[in-house]
Short mmCIF file of C-alpha atoms (C1' of nucleotides) in Angstrom, two decimals:
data_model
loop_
_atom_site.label_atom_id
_atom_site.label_comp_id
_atom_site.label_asym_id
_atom_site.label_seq_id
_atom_site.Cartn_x
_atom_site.Cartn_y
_atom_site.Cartn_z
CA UNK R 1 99.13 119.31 126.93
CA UNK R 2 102.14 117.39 128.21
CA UNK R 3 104.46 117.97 124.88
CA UNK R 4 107.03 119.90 127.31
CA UNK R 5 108.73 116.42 127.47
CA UNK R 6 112.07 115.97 126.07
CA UNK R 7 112.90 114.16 122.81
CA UNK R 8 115.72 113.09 120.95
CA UNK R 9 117.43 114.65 118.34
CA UNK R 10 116.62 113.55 114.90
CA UNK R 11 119.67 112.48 114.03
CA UNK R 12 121.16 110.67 116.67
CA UNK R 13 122.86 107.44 116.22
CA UNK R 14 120.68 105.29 118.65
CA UNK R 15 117.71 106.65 116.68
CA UNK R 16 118.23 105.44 113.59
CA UNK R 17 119.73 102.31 115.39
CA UNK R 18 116.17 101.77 117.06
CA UNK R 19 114.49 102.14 113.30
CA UNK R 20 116.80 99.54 112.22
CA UNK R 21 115.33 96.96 114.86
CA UNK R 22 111.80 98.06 114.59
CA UNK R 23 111.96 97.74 110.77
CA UNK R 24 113.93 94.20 111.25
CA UNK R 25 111.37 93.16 113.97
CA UNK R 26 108.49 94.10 111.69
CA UNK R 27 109.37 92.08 108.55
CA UNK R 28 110.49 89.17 110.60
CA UNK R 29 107.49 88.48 113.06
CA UNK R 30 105.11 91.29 111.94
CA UNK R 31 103.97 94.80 113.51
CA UNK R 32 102.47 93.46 116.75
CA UNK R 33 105.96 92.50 117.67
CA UNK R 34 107.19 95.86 117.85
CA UNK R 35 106.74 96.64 121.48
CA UNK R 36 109.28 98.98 122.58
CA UNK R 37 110.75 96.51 125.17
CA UNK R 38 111.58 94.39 122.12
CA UNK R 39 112.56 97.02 119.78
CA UNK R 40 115.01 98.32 122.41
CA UNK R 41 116.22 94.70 122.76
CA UNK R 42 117.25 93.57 120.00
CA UNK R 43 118.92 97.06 119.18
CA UNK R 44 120.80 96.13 122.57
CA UNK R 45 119.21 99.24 124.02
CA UNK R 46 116.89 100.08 127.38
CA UNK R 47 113.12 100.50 126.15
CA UNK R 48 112.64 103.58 128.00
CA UNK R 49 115.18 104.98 124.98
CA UNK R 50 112.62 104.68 122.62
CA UNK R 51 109.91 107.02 124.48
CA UNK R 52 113.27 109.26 124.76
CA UNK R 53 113.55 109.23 120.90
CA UNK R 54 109.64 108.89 119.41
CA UNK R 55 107.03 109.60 121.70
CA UNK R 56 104.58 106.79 120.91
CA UNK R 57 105.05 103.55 119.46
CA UNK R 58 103.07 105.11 116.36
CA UNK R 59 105.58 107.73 116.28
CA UNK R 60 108.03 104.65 116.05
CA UNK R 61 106.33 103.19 113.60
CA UNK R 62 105.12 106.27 111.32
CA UNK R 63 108.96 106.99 111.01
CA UNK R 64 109.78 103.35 110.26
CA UNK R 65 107.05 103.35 107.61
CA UNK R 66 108.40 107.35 106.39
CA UNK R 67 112.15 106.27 106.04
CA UNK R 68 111.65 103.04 103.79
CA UNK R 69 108.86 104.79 101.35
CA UNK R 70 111.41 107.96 100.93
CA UNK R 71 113.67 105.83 100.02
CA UNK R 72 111.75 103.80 97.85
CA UNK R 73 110.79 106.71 95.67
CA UNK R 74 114.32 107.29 94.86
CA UNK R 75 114.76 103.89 94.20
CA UNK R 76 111.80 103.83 91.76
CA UNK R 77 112.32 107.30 90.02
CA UNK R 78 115.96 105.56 88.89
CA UNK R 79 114.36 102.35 87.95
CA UNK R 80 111.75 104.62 85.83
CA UNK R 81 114.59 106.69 84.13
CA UNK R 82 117.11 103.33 83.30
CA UNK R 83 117.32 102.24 79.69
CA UNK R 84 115.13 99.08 80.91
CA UNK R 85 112.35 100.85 82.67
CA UNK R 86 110.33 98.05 82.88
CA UNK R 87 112.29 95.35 83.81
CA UNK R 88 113.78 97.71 86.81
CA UNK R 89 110.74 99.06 87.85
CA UNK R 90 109.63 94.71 87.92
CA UNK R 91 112.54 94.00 89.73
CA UNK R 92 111.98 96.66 92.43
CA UNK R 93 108.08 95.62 92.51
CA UNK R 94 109.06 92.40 93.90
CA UNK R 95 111.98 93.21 96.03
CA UNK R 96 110.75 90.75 99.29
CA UNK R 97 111.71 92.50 101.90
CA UNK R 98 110.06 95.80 100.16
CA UNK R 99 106.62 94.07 99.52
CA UNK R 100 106.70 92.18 103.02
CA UNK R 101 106.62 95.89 104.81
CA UNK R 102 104.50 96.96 102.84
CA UNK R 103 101.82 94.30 103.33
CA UNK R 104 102.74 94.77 107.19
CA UNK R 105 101.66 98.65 106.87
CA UNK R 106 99.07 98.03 104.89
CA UNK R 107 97.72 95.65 107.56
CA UNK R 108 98.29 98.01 110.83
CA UNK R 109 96.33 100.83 108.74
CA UNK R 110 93.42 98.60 109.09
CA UNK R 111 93.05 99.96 112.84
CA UNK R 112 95.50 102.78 113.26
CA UNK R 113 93.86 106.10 111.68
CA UNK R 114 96.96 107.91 111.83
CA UNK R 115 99.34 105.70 110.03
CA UNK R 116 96.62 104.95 107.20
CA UNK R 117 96.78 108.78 105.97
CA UNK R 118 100.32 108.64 105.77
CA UNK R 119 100.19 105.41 103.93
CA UNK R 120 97.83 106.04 101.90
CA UNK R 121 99.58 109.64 100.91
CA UNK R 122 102.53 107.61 99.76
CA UNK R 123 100.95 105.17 97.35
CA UNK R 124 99.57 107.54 95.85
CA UNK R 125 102.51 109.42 95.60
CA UNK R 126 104.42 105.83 93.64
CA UNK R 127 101.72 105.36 91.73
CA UNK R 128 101.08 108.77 90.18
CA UNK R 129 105.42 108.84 90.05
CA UNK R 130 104.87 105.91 87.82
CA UNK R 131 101.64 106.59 85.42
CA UNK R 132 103.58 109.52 84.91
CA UNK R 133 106.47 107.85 83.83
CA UNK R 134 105.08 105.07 81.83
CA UNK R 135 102.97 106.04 78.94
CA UNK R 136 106.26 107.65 77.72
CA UNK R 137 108.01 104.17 77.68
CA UNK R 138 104.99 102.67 76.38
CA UNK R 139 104.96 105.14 73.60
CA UNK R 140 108.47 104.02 72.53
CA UNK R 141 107.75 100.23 72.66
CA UNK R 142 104.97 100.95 70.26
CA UNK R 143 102.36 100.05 72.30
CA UNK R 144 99.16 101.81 72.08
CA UNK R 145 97.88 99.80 74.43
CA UNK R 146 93.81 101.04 74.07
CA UNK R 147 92.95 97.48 75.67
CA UNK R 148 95.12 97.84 78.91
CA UNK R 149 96.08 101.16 79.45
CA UNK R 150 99.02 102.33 81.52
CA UNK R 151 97.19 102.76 85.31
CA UNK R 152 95.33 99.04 84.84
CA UNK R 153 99.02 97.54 84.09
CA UNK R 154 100.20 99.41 87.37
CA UNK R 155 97.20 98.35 89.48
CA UNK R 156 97.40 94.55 87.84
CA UNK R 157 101.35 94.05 88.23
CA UNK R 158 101.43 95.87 91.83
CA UNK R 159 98.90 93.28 92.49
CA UNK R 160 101.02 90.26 91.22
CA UNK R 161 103.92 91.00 92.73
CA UNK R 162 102.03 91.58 96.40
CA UNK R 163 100.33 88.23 96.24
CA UNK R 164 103.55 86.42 94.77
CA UNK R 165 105.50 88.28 97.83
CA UNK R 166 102.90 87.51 100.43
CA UNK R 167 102.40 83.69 99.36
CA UNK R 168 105.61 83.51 99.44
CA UNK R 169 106.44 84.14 102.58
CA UNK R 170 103.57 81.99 103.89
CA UNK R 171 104.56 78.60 102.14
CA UNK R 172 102.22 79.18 99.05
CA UNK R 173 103.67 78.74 95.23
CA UNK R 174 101.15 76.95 93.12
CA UNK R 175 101.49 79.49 90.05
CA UNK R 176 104.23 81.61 90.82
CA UNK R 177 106.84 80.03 88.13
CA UNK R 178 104.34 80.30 85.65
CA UNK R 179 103.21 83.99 86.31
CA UNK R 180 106.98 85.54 86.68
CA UNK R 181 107.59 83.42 83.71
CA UNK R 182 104.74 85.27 82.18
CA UNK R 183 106.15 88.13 83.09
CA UNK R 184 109.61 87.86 81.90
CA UNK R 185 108.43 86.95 78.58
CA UNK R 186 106.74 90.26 78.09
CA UNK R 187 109.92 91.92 79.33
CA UNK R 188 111.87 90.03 77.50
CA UNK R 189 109.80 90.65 74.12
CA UNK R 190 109.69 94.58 75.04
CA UNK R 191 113.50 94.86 76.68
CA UNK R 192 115.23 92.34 75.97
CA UNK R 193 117.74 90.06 77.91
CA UNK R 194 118.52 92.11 81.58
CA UNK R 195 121.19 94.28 80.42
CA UNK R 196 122.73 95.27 84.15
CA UNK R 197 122.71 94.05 87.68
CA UNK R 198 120.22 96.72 89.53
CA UNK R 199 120.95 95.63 92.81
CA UNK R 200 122.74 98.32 94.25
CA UNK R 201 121.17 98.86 97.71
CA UNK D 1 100.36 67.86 130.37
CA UNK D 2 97.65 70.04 131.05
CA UNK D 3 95.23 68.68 128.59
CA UNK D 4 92.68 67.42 131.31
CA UNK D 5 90.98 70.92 131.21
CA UNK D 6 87.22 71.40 130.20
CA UNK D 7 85.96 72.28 127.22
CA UNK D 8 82.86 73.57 125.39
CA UNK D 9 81.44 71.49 123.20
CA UNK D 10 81.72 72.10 119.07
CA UNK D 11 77.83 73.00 118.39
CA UNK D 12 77.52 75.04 121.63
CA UNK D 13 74.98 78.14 120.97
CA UNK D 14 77.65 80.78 122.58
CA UNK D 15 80.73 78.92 120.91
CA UNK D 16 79.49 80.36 117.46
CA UNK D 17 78.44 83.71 119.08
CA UNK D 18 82.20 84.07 120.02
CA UNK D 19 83.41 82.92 116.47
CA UNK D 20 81.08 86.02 115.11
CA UNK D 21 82.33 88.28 117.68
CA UNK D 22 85.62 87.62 116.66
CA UNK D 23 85.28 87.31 112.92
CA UNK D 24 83.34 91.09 113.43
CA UNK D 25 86.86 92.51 115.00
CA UNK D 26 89.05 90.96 112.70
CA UNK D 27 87.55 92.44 110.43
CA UNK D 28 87.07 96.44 111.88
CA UNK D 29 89.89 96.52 114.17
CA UNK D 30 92.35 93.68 112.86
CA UNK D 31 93.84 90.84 114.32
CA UNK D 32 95.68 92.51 117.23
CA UNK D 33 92.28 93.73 118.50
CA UNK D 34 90.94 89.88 118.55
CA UNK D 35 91.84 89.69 122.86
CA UNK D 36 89.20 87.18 125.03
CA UNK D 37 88.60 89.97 126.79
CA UNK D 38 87.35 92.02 123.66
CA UNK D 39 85.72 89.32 121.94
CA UNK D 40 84.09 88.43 125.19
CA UNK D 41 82.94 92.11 125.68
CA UNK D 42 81.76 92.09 121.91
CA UNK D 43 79.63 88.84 122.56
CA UNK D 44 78.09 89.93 125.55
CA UNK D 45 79.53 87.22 127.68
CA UNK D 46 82.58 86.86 130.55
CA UNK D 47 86.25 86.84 128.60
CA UNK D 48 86.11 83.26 130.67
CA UNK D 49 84.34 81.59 128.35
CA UNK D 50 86.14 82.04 125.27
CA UNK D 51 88.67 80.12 127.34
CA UNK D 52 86.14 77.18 127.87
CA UNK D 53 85.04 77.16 124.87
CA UNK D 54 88.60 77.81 123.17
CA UNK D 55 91.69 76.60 125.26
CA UNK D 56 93.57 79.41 123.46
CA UNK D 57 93.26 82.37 121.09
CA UNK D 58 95.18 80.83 118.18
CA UNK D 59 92.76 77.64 118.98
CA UNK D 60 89.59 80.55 118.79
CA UNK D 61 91.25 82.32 115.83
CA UNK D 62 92.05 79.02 114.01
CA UNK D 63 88.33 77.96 113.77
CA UNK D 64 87.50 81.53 113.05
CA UNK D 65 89.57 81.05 109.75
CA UNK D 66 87.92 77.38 109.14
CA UNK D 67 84.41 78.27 109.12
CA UNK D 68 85.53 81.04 106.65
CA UNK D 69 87.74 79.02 104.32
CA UNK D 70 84.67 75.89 104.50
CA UNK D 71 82.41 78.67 103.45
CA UNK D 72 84.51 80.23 101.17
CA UNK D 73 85.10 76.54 99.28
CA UNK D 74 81.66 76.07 98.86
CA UNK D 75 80.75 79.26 97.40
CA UNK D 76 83.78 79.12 95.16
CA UNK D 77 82.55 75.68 94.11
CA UNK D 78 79.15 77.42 93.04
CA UNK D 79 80.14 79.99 91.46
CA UNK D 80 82.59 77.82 89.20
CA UNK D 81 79.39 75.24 88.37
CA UNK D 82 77.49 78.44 87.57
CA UNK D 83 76.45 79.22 83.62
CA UNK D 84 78.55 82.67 83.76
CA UNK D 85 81.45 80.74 86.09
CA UNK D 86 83.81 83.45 85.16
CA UNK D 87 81.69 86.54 86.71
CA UNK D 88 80.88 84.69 89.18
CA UNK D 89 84.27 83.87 90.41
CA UNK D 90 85.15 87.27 89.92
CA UNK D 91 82.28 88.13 92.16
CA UNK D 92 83.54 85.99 94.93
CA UNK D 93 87.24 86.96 94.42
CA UNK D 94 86.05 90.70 94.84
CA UNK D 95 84.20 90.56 98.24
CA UNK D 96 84.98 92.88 100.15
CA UNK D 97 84.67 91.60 103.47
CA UNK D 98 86.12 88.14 102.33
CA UNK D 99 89.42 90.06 100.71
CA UNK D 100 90.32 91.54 104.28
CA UNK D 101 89.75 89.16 106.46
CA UNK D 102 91.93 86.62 104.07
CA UNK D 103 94.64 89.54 104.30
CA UNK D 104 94.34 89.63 107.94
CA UNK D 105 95.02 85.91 107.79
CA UNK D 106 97.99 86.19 105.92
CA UNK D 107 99.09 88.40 108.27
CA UNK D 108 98.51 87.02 110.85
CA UNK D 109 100.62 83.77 109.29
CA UNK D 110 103.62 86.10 109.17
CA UNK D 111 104.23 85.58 112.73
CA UNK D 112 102.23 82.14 114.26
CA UNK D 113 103.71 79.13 112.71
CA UNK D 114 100.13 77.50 113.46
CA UNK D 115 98.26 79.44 111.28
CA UNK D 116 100.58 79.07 108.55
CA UNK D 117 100.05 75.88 107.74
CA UNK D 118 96.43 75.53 107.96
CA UNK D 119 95.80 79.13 105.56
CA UNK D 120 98.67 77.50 103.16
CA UNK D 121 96.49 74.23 103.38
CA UNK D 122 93.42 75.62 102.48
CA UNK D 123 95.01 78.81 100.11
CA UNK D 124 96.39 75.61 97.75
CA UNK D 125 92.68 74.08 98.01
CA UNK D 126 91.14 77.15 96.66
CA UNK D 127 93.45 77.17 93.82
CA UNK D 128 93.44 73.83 92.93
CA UNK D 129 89.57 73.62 92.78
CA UNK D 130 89.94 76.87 90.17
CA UNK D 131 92.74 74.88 88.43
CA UNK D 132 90.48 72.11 88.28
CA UNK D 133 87.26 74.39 86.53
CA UNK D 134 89.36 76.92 84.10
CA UNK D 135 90.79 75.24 81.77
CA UNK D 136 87.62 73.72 80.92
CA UNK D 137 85.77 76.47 80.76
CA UNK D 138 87.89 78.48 79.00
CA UNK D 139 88.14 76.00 76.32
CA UNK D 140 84.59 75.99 76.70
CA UNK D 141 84.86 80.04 75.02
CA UNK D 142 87.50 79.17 72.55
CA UNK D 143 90.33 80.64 74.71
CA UNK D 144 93.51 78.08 74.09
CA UNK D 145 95.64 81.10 75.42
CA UNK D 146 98.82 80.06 74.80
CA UNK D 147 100.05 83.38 76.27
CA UNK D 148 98.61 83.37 79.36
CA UNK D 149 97.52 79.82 80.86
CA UNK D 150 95.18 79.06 83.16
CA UNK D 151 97.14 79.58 86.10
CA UNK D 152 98.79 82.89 85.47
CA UNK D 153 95.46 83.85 85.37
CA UNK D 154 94.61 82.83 88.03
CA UNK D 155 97.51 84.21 90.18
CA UNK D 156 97.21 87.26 88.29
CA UNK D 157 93.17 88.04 89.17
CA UNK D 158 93.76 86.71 93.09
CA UNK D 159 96.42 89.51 93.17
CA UNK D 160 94.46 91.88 91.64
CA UNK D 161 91.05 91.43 93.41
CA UNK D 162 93.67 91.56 96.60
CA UNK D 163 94.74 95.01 95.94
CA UNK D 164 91.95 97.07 95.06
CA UNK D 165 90.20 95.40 98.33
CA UNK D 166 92.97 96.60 100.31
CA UNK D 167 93.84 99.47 99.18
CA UNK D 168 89.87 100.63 99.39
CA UNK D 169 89.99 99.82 103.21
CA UNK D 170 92.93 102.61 103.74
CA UNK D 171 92.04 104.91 101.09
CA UNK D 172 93.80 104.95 97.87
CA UNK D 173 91.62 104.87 94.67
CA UNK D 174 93.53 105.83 91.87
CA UNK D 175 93.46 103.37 89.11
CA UNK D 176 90.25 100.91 90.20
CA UNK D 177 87.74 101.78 88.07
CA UNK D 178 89.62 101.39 85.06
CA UNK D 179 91.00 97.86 86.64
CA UNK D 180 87.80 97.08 87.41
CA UNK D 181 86.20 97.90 84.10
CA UNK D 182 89.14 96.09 82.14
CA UNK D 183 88.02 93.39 84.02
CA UNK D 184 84.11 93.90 82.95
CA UNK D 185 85.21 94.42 79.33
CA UNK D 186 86.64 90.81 79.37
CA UNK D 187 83.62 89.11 81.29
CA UNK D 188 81.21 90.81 78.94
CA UNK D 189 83.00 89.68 76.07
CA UNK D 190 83.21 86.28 77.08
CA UNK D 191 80.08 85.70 78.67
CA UNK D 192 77.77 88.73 78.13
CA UNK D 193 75.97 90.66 80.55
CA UNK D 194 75.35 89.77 84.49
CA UNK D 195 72.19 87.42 84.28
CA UNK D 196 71.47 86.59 87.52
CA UNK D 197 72.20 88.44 91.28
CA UNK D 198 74.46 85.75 92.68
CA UNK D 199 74.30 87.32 96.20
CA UNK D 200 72.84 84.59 98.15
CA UNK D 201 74.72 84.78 101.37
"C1'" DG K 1 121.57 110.84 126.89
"C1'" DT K 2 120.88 107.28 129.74
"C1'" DC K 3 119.54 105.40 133.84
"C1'" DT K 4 116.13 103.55 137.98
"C1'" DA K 5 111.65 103.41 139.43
"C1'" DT K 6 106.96 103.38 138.96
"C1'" DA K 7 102.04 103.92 137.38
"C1'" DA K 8 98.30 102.18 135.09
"C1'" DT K 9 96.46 98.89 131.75
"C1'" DC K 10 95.85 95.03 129.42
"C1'" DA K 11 96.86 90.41 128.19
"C1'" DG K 12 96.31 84.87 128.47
"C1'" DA K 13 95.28 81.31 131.29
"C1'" DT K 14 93.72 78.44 135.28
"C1'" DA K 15 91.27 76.88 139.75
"C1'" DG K 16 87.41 76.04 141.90
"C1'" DA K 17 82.62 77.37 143.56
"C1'" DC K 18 77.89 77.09 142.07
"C1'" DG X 1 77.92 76.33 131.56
"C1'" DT X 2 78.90 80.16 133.86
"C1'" DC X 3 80.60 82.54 137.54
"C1'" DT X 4 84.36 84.91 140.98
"C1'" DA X 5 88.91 85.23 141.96
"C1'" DT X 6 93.53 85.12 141.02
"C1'" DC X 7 98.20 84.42 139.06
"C1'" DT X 8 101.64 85.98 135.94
"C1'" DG X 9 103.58 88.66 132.72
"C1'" DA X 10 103.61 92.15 129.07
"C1'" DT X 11 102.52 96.55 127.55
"C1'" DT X 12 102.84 102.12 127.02
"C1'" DA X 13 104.28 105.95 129.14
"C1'" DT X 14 106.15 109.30 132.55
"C1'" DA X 15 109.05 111.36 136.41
"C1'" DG X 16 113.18 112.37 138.07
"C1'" DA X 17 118.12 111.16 139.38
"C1'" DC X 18 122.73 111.13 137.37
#
DNA sequence: GTCTATAATCAGATAGAC
DNA sequence: GTCTATCTGATTATAGAC
């Protein structure tokens, strides 16, 4: 077992430098671009650096994937617990850049066994954060809701806002007005007007 | 310009042989596994030949994503002529096989301006010929729906027959059977029990 | 921590014989 | 149509000098 080889320290600068370029390279020209020659490139690095810092290119990747869903918990757990739940917890749904990695993931755990655990441990993870979460605000709005419970709005909305994202992104948009329109009217019937500007990342 | 080169012709016995070998690892091993020399292997044939038959692999994945989307139009076309149309659009939107490979697509898309176009192309056919059907038919059950036109829903089923198809290929579960039996409730109250098995493929 | 150098694979694509 | 042979370049990963 050859695991005697050196490794970076986990926080290092050029670390997180080379996740920035692997997560850049990944939402701009997808996960097969992410070779460690061009990772280390465009973080104006050599690409023997990145073997120093993550052993494999899944190590790379895993870490990429680890760093963005961490964060995105935090960033949905506020959204949950603002006085517009749903409305923030809509707007961080269909945050582009957010959906477009996700998609990318969600592709590359087609064929990579050890990414889709991790993946897979984390949706879980948002999804039970937010049926937790939502029958409470349901509750308050009044809605009973025995015709769409709580978990088949999550599983419908996550879907919309993947497809709108993904569409999107390939030059797609027959529909889209009309569905976020749909949308907002709900919101807008249940919360009101957007109160604040949520975009504090 | 190189364009003197041989080539295959169209209706060539191994031509199609390749197009299933590569349609197969799309779909178990992604796009990134689709290589002449895999494909090749996976055919039974030299990884030469996939470059006589296809000058190159976007050419080879291109017609890979044709034959599917031809298919796909034709079958969509049925099922929307059908007596139960709804159920059995929802039964094409929800095959498995057909879900992933379409994601790999889109994928795919992210990064090969090629490809783009033509899955755009045919992604606005698909919905267009739906666009065409609904409206009738839903008029056809009483359903004026001001709340939720025609192509919201639409949008809104693509994304959610999306989901649950990808998220069943990596592993995360919670939430589909109720989806999938809010979805049920609806068809059966609109157009009864499953009459016939539409699985003639 | 960062470098040079290198090993071992795999890739796409073409030329030309048969 | 199918083959052998080959060119060219990219990839992951490691060893070892500085």
């Amino acid at each position: 077992m050859p695991s005697a080889r050196r490794l970076g320290s986990p926080d290092a600068k050029n670390r997180s430098v080379l996740l920035d370029a692997a997560e850049q390279l990944m939402l701009e020209e997808g996960y097969a671009a992410v070779s460690a020659r061009r990772v280390a490139a465009r973080a104006g690095l050599k690409h023997q650096l990145v073997h120093y810092y993550f052993r494999t290119m899944d190590d790379l990747l895993l870490d990429v994937f680890r760093r963005r869903a961490e964060e995105g918990l935090e960033r949905q757990a506020k959204a949950l617990a603002s006085d517009q739940p749903l409305r923030a917890l809509w707007e961080y749904s269909t945050d582009r850049a957010g959906t477009v990695l996700t998609m990318e993931f969600a592709g590359l755990a087609n064929h990579r066994k050890a990414i889709r655990a991790e993946i897979a441990r984390y949706a879980e993870k948002f999804r039970a954060a937010q049926l937790e979460a939502l029958p409470g605000i349901l509750d308050r709005y009044g809605l009973c809701s025995d015709d769409c419970p709580p978990v088949v709005m999550t599983v419908l909305l996550t879907g919309l806002s993947r497809v709108v994202a993904m569409e999107q992104t390939i030059g797609i948009s027959t529909g889209h007005t009309e569905a976020l329109a749909w949308v907002e009217r709900h919101l807008q019937q249940l919360e009101g007007d957007p109160k604040s500007r949520t975009d504090d990342r």
